[in-house]
Short mmCIF file of C-alpha atoms and ligand atoms in Angstrom, two decimals:
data_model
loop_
_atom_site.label_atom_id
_atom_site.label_comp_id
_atom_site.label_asym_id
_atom_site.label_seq_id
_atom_site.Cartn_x
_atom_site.Cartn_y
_atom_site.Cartn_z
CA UNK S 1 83.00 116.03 128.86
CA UNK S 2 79.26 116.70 129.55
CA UNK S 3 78.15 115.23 133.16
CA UNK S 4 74.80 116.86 132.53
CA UNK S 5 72.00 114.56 132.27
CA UNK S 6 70.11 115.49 129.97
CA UNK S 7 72.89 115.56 127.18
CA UNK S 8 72.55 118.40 125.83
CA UNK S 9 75.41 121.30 125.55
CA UNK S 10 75.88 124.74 127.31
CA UNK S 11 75.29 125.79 123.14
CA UNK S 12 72.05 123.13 123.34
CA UNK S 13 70.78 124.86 126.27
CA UNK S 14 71.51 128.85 125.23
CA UNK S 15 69.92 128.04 121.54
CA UNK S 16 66.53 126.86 123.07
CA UNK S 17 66.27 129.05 125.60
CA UNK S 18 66.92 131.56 123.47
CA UNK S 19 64.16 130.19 120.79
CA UNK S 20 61.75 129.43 123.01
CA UNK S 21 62.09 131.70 126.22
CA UNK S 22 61.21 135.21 126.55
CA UNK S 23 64.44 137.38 126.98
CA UNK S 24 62.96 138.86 130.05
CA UNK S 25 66.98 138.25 131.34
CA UNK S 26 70.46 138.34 130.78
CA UNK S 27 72.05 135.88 132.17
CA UNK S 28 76.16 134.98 132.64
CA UNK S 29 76.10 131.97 130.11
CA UNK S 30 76.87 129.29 133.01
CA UNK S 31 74.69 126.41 133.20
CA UNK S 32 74.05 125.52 136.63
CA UNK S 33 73.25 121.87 137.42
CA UNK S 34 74.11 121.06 141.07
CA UNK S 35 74.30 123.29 144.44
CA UNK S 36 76.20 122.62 147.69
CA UNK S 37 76.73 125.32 150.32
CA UNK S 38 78.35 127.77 148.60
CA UNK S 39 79.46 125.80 145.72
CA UNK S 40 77.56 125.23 142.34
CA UNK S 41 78.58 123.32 139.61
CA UNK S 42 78.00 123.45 135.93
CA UNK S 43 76.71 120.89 133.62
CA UNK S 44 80.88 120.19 132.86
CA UNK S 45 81.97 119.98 136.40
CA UNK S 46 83.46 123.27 136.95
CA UNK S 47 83.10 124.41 140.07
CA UNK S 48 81.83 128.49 141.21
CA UNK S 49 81.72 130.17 144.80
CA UNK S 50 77.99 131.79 144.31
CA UNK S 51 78.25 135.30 145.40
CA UNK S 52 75.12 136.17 144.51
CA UNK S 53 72.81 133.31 146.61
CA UNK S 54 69.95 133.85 143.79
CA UNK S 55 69.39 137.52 145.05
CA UNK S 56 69.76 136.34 148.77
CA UNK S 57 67.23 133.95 148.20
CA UNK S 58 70.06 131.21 149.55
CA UNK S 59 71.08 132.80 152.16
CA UNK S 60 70.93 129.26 154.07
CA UNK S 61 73.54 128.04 150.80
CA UNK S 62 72.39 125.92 148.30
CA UNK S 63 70.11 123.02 149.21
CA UNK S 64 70.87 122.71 152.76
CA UNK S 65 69.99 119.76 153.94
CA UNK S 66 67.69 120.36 156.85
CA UNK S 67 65.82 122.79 155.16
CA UNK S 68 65.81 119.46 151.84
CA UNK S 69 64.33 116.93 154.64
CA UNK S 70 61.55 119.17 155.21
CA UNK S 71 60.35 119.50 152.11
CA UNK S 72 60.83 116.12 151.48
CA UNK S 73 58.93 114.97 154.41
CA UNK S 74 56.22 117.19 154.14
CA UNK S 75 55.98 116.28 150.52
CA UNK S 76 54.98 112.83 151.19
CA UNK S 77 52.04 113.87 153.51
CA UNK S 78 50.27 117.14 151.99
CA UNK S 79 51.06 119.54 149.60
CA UNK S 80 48.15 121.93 149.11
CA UNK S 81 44.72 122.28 150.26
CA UNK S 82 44.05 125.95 149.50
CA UNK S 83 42.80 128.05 151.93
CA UNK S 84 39.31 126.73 151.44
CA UNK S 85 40.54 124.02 154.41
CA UNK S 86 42.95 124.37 156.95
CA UNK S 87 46.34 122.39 157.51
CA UNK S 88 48.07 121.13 160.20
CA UNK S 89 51.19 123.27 158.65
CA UNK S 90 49.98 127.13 158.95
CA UNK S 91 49.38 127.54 162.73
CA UNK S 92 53.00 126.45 163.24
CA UNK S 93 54.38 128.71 160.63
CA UNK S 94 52.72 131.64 162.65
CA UNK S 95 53.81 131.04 165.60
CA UNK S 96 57.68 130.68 164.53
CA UNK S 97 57.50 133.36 162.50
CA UNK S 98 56.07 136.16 164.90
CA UNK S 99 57.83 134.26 168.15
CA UNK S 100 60.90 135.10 165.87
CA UNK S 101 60.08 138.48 164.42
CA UNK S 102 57.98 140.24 167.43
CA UNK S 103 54.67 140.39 164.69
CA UNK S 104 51.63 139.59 165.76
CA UNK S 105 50.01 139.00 162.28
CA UNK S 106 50.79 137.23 158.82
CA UNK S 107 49.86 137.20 155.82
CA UNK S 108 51.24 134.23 153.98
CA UNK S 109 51.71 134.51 150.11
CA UNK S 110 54.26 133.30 147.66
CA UNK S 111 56.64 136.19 145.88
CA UNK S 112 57.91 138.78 147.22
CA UNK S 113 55.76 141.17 144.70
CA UNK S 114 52.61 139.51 145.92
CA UNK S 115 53.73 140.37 149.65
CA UNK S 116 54.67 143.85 148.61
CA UNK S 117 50.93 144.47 147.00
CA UNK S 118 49.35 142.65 149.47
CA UNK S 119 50.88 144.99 152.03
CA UNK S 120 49.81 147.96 149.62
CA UNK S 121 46.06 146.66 149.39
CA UNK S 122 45.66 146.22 153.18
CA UNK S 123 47.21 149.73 153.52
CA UNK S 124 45.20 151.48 151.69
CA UNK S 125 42.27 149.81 153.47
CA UNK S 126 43.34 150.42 156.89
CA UNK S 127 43.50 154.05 155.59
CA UNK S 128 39.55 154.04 154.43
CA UNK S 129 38.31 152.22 157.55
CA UNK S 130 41.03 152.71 160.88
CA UNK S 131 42.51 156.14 159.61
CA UNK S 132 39.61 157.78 157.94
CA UNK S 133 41.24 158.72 154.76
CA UNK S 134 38.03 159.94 152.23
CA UNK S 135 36.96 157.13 149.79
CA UNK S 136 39.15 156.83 146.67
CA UNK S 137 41.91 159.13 147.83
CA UNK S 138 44.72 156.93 150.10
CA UNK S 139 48.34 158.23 148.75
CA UNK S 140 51.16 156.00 149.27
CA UNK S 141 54.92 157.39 149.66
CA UNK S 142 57.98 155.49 147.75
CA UNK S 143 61.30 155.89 147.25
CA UNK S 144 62.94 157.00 143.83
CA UNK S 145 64.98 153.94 142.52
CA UNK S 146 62.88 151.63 144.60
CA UNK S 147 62.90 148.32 143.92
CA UNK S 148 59.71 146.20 145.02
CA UNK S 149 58.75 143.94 142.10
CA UNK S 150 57.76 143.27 138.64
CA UNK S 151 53.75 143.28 138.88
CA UNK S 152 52.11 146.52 136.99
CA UNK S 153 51.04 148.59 140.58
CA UNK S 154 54.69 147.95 141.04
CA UNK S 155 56.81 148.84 137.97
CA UNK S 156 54.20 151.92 138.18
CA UNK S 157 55.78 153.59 140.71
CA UNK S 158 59.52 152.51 139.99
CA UNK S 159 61.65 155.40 138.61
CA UNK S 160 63.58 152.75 136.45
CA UNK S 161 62.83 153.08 132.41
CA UNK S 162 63.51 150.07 131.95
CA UNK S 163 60.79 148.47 134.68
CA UNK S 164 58.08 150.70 133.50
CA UNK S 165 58.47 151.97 130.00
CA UNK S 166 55.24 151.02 128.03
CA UNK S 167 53.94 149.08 130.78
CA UNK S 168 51.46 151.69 131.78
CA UNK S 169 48.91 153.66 132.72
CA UNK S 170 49.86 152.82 135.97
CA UNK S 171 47.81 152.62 139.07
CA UNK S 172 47.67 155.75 140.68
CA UNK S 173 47.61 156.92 144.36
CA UNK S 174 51.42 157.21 144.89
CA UNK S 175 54.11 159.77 145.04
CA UNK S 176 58.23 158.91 144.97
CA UNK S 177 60.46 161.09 147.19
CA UNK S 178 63.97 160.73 147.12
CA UNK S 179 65.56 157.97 149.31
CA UNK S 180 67.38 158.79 152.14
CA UNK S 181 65.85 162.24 152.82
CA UNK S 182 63.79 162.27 155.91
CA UNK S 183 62.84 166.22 154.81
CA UNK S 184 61.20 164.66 152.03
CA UNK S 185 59.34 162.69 153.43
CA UNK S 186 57.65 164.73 155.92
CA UNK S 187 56.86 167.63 153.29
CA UNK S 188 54.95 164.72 151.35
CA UNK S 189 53.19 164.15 154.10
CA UNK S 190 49.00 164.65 153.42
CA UNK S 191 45.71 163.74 155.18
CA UNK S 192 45.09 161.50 152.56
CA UNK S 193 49.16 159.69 153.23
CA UNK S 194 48.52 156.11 154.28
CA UNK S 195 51.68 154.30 154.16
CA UNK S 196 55.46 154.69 153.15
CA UNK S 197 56.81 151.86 151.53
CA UNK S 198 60.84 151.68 151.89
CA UNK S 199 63.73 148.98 151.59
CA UNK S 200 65.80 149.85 154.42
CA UNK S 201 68.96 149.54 152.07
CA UNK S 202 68.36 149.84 148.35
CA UNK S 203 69.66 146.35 146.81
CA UNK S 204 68.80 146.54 143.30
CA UNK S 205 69.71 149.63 143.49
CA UNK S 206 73.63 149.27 144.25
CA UNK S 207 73.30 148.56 147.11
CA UNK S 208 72.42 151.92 148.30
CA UNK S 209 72.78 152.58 152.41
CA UNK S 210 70.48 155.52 154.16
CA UNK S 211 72.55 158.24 155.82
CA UNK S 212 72.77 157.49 159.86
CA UNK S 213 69.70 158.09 161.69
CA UNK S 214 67.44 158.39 158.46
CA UNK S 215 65.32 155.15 159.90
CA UNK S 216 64.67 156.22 162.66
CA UNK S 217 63.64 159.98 161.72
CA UNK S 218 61.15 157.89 158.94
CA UNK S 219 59.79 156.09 162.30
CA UNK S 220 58.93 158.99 163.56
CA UNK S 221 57.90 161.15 161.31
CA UNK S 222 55.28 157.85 160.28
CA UNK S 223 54.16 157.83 164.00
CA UNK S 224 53.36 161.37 163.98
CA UNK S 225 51.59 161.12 160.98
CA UNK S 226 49.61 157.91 161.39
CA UNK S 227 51.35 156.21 158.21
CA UNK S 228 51.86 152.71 158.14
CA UNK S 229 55.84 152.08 157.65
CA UNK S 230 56.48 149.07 155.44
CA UNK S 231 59.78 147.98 155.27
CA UNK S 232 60.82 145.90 152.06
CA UNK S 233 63.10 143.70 153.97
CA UNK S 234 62.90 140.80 151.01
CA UNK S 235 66.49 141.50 150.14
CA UNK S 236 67.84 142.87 153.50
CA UNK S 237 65.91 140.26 156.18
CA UNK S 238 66.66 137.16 157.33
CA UNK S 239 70.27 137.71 157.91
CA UNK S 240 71.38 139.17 155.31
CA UNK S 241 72.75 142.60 156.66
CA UNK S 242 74.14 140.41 159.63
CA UNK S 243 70.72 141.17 161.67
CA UNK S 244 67.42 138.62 161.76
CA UNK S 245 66.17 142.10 160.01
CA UNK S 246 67.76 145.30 158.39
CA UNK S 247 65.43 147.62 160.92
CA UNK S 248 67.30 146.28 163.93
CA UNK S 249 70.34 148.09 162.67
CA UNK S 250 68.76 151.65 163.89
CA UNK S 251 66.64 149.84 166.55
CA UNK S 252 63.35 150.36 165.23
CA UNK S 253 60.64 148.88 164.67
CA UNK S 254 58.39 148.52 161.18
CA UNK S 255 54.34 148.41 160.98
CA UNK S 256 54.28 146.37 157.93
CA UNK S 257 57.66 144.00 157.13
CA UNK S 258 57.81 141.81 154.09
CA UNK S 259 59.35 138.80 153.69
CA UNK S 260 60.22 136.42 150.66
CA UNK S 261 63.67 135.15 149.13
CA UNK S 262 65.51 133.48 152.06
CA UNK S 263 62.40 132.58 153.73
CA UNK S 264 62.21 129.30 151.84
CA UNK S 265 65.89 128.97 151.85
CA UNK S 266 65.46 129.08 147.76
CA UNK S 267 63.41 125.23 147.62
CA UNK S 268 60.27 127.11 147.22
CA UNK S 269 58.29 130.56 146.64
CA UNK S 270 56.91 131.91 149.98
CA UNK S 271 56.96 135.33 150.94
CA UNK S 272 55.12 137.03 154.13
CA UNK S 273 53.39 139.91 155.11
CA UNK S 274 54.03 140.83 158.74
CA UNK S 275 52.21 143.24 160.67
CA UNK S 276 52.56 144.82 164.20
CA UNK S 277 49.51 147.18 163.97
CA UNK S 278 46.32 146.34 162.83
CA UNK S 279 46.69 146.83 159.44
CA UNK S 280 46.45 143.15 158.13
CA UNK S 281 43.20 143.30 160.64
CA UNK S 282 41.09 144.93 158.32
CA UNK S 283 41.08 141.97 155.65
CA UNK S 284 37.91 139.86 156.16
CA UNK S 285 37.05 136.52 154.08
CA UNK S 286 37.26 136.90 150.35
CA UNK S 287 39.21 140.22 150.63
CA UNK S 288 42.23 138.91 149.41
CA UNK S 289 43.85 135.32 148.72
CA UNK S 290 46.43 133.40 147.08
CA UNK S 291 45.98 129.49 146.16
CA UNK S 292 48.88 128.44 147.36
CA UNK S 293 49.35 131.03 149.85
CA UNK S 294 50.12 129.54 153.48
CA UNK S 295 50.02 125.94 151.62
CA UNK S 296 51.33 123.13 154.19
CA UNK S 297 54.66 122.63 152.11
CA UNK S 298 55.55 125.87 152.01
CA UNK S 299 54.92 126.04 156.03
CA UNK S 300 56.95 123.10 156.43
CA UNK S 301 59.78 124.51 154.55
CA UNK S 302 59.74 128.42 155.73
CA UNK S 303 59.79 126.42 159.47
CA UNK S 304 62.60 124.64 158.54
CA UNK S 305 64.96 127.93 156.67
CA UNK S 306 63.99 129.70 159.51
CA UNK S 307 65.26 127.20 162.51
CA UNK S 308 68.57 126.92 160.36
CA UNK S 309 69.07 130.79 159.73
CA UNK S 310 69.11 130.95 164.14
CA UNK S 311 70.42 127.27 164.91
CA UNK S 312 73.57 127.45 162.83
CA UNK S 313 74.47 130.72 163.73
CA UNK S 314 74.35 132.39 160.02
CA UNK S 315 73.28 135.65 161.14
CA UNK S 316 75.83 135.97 163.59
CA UNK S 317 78.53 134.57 160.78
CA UNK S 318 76.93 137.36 158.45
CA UNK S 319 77.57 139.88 160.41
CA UNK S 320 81.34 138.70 161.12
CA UNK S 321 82.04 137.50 157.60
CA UNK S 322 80.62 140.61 156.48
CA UNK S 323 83.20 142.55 158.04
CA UNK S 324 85.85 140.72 157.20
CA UNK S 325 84.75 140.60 152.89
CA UNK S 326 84.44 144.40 153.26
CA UNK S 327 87.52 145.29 154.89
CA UNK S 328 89.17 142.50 152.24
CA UNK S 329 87.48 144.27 149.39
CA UNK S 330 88.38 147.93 150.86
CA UNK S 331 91.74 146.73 151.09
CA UNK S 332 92.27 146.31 147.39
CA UNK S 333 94.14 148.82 145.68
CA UNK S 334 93.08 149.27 142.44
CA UNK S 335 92.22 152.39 139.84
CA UNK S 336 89.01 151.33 139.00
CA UNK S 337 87.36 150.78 142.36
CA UNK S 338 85.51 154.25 143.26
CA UNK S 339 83.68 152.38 146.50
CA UNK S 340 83.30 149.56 148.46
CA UNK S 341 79.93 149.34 150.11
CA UNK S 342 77.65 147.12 152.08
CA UNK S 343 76.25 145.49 155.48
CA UNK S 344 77.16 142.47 156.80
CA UNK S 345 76.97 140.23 153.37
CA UNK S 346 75.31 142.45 151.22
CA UNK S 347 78.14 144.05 149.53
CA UNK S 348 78.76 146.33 146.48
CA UNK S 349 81.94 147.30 144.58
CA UNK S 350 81.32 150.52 142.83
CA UNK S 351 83.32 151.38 139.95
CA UNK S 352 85.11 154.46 138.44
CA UNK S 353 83.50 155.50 134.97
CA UNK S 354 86.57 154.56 133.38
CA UNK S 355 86.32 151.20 133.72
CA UNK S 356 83.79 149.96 131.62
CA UNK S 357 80.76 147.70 132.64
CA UNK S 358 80.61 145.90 135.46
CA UNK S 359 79.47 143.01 133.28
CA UNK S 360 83.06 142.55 131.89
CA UNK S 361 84.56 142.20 135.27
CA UNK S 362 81.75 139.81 136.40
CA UNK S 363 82.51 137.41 133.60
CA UNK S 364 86.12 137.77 134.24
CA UNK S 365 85.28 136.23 137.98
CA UNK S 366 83.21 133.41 136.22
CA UNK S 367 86.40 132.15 134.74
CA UNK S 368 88.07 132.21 138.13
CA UNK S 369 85.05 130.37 139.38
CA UNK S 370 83.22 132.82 141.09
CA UNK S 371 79.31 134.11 140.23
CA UNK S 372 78.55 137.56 140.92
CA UNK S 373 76.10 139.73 138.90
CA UNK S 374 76.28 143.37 137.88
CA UNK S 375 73.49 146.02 138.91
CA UNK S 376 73.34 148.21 137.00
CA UNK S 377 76.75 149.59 134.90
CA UNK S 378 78.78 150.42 137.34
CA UNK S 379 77.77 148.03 140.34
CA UNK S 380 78.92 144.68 141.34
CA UNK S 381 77.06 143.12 144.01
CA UNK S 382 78.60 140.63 146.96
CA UNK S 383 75.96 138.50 148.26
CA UNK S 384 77.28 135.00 149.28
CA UNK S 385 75.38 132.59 151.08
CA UNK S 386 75.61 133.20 154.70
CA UNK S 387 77.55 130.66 155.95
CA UNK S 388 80.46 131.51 154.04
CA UNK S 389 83.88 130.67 155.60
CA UNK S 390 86.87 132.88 156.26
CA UNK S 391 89.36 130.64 153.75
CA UNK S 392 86.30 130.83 151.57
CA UNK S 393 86.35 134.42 151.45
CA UNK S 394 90.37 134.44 151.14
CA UNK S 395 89.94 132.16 147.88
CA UNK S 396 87.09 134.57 146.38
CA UNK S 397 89.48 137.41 146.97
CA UNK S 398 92.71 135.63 145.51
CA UNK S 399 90.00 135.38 142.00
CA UNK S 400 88.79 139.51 142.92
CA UNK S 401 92.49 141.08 143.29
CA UNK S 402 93.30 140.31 139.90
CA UNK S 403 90.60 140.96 138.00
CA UNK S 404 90.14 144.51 139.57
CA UNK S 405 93.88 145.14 138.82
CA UNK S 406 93.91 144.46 135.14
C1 LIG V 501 63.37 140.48 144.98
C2 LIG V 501 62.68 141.63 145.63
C3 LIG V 501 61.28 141.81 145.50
C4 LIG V 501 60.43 140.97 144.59
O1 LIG V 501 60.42 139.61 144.91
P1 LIG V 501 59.97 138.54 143.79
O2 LIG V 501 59.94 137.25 144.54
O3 LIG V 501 60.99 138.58 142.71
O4 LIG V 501 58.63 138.95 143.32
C5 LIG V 501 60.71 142.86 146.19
N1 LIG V 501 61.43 143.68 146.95
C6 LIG V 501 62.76 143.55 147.10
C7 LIG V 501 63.51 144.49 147.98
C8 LIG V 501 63.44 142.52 146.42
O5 LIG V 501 64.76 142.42 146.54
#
C-alpha cells in the first residue's frame, strides 16, 4: 500500500532524486512523510523512533504543536520585511533570547554556517578596531576535526578531506590546534590571535567530549589573551547535552555563542549570533546583513521553540533521559561495542574495527524501526528528540540489543 500523496514509490522517489538532485548526501533510503514527537512515518505507514532529531534540529520532536501555532499565526500576519523596516517580531525575539541566555547582543541570521561566519567577520573586526590587531593580519584559532559548516571560509579550515578537497584556496588567517589540548592553545597564542572558535563537544565528529577542566582552562587562557571565545553550541545548545547550553557544564561563560538547529524547533532556518562583549558592537549599517535574517516569522517561531524547550521541562528530561540511554547502552554486552559516549542526549556508540561500518548496523535499526545515522565509520550517533520517554527508550533498546549482538 502507498498512503503517500503524491503516488509515487520509495523507487519513484530514489530514481528522481537521484536524476535530478546533486548527491551532496547519503541518505538511509526511508521516505519520510509525517512527524509526531518522536515518531515519523514513511510514505507506507511504517512507523521509526527518530534518534537522530535532524542533527538536533528537533530537539522539541517533530512538529510540536505550540511551536506549529506560531508559525501558523504569524504566517497569516507578516512574513518578511527585510531589515530595510522593522517588525513588531524582532524586539521580542531579543529580549527572550538574552533574558534566557544572559547575552546582551544578537545577531539574527538563518543557518548555522551563516552564524558561524558572521561571528568570524565581527571577530576579526573587533580585533582591527577594540583590540588593535595591525590591518590585514587577525589569526583565528580552530580545532582539528572541527565541524562548523559547509560555506568555503568554513570547509577551509576543516581538517576533513572530504569537506575541503578541491574546494580551495581557502581564506586564510587561521590556524587548527588539536581539540582538547589547552597547551595548544596557549602556545598558538599571537598578538595578531583574535578569536578561538570551538564546539564545546565535537558532534560531527563522534561525538567527541573535552577532557575535564579543558573549558574552563580555554576561558582563561582567552581572558588572558584578549581572544574572543566562540562557542559552536549549534549542535550542543538548547538542551541538548541536558543544559540550556553545553558551557554551563564547566560553568563558564562564552564571548561569542552560536545558535541554529533547535532554535526553530526544525519549522524553519534561524540561527543566532550571541554576544556578551562587544564584539557584535563593532558592526554598523551595511556591514553585514541577511534578507531574511531576524524576519518576523522566524521571530515568532524561535519565541515559540524556545518557551517549549523551558515550559515542558525538555532540558531537565535531557539530562535525566540522557542518563538513563547511556547507562542502557553501557549496559549492553556485546564484542563489537569499543565505547559508549555522550551528554545528556547526545550519545555515540563507538565501534571495534572488527565490526564493519557503522552504516550496516544503522540500517539494521531501520528495519526495527528506529533512525539513527552513522558519523563517520565507526560512529553511531544517539540524538532523540528531547522529550523522549523512559518506555520509549526501553523499546529503542529492545531494537539496539540485538542488532549489536549479531
Ligand atoms: C550543523 C552545524 C553547523 C552548521 O549549521 P547549518 O545550519 O547546517 O549551516 C555548524 N556548527 C555545528 C556544531 C553544527 O552541528
Amino acid at each position: 500500500m502507498n498512503s503517500s500523496s503524491t503516488g509515487l514509490s520509495p523507487s519513484d522517489y530514489i530514481g528522481i532524486e537521484s536524476e535530478l538532485g546533486a548527491h551532496n548526501y547519503k541518505p538511509l533510503d526511508v521516505i519520510l512523510a509525517r512527524g509526531e514527537g518522536v515518531w515519523v512515518w514513511d510514505t507506507d505507514g511504517n512507523k521509526y523512533l527518530d534518534c537522530l532529531s535532524a542533527y538536533s534540529a528537533i530537539n522539541q520532536g517533530h512538529c510540536h504543536p505550540g511551536i506549529r501555532q506560531a508559525l501558523i499565526g504569524q504566517a497569516a500576519n507578516l512574513t518578511l520585511t527585510s531589515r530595510a523596516f522593522r517588525n513588531d517580531q524582532l524586539a521580542l525575539f531579543y529580549e527572550d533570547i538574552c533574558a534566557l541566555t544572559g547575552s546582551h547582543k544578537v545577531l539574527p541570521m538563518n543557518s548555522g554556517s551563516e552564524a558561524v561566519e558572521s561571528a568570524l567577520k565581527a571577530a576579526r573586526k573587533w580585533g582591527y578596531e577594540v583590540k588593535g590587531v595591525p590591518a590585514g593580519q587577525a589569526e583565528i584559532i580552530v580545532c582539528e576535526n572541527n565541524f562548523h559548516g559547509r560555506t568555503l571560509a568554513i570547509v577551509g579550515f576543516s581538517t576533513d578531506p572530504v569537506a575541503r578537497t578541491n574546494f580551495g584556496p581557502f581564506t586564510p588567517g587561521f590556524r587548527v590546534i588539536p581539540f582538547g589540548d589547552a597547551e595548544a592553545l596557549e602556545t598558538a597564542m599571537t598578538p595578531n590571535t583574535v578569536a578561538f572558535l570551538v564546539e564545546p563537544i565535537q558532534g560531527e565528529a563522534g561525538v567527541i567530549i573535552p577532557p575535564a577542566g579543558y573549558l574552563s582552562a580555554v576561558r582563561e587562557i582567552c581572558t588572558a589573551h584578549n581572544v574572543t571565545l566562540i562557542l559552536d553550541e549549534i549542535q550542543t545548545g538548547l538542551g541538548r547535552t541536558g543544559k540550556l547550553l553545553a558551557e554551563e557544564h564547566d560553568g563558564i561563560e562564552a564571548d561569542v555563542t552560536l545558535l541554529g538547529k533547535a532554535l526553530s524547533g526544525g519549522f524553519y532556518p534561524v540561527s543566532a549570533v550571541l554576544s556578551n562583549t562587544e564584539v557584535l558592537g563593532v558592526l554598523g549599517p551595511g556591514e553585514h546583513g541577511s534578507t531574511f535574517g531576524g524576519n518576523p516569522l522566524a521571530c515568532a517561531v524561535a519565541r515559540a521553540a524556545l518557551r517549549v524547550l523551558v515550559e515542558e521541562g525538555m532540558i531537565e528530561n535531557a539530562a535525566a533521559m540522557g542518563a538513563y540511554f547511556q547507562d542502557a547502552l553501557a549496559s549492553i554486552n556485546s564484542d563489537i561495542v569499543a565505547e559508549v559516549r555522550g551528554r545528556g542526549l547526545l550519545i555515540a556508540i563507538e565501534l571495534v574495527d572488527e565490526a564493519g561500518d557503522a552504516r550496516h548496523y544503522c540500517e539494521a535499526l531501520q528495519k526495527r524501526g528506529v533512525l539513527c545515522k552513522e558519523t563517520h565509520l565507526k560512529t553511531i550517533r544517539f540524538a532523540p528528540p528531547l522529550i523522549i520517554t523512559k518506555d520509549q527508550i526501553d523499546w529503542v533498546m529492545e531494537q539496539i540489543r540485538p542488532v549489536l549482538a549479531a
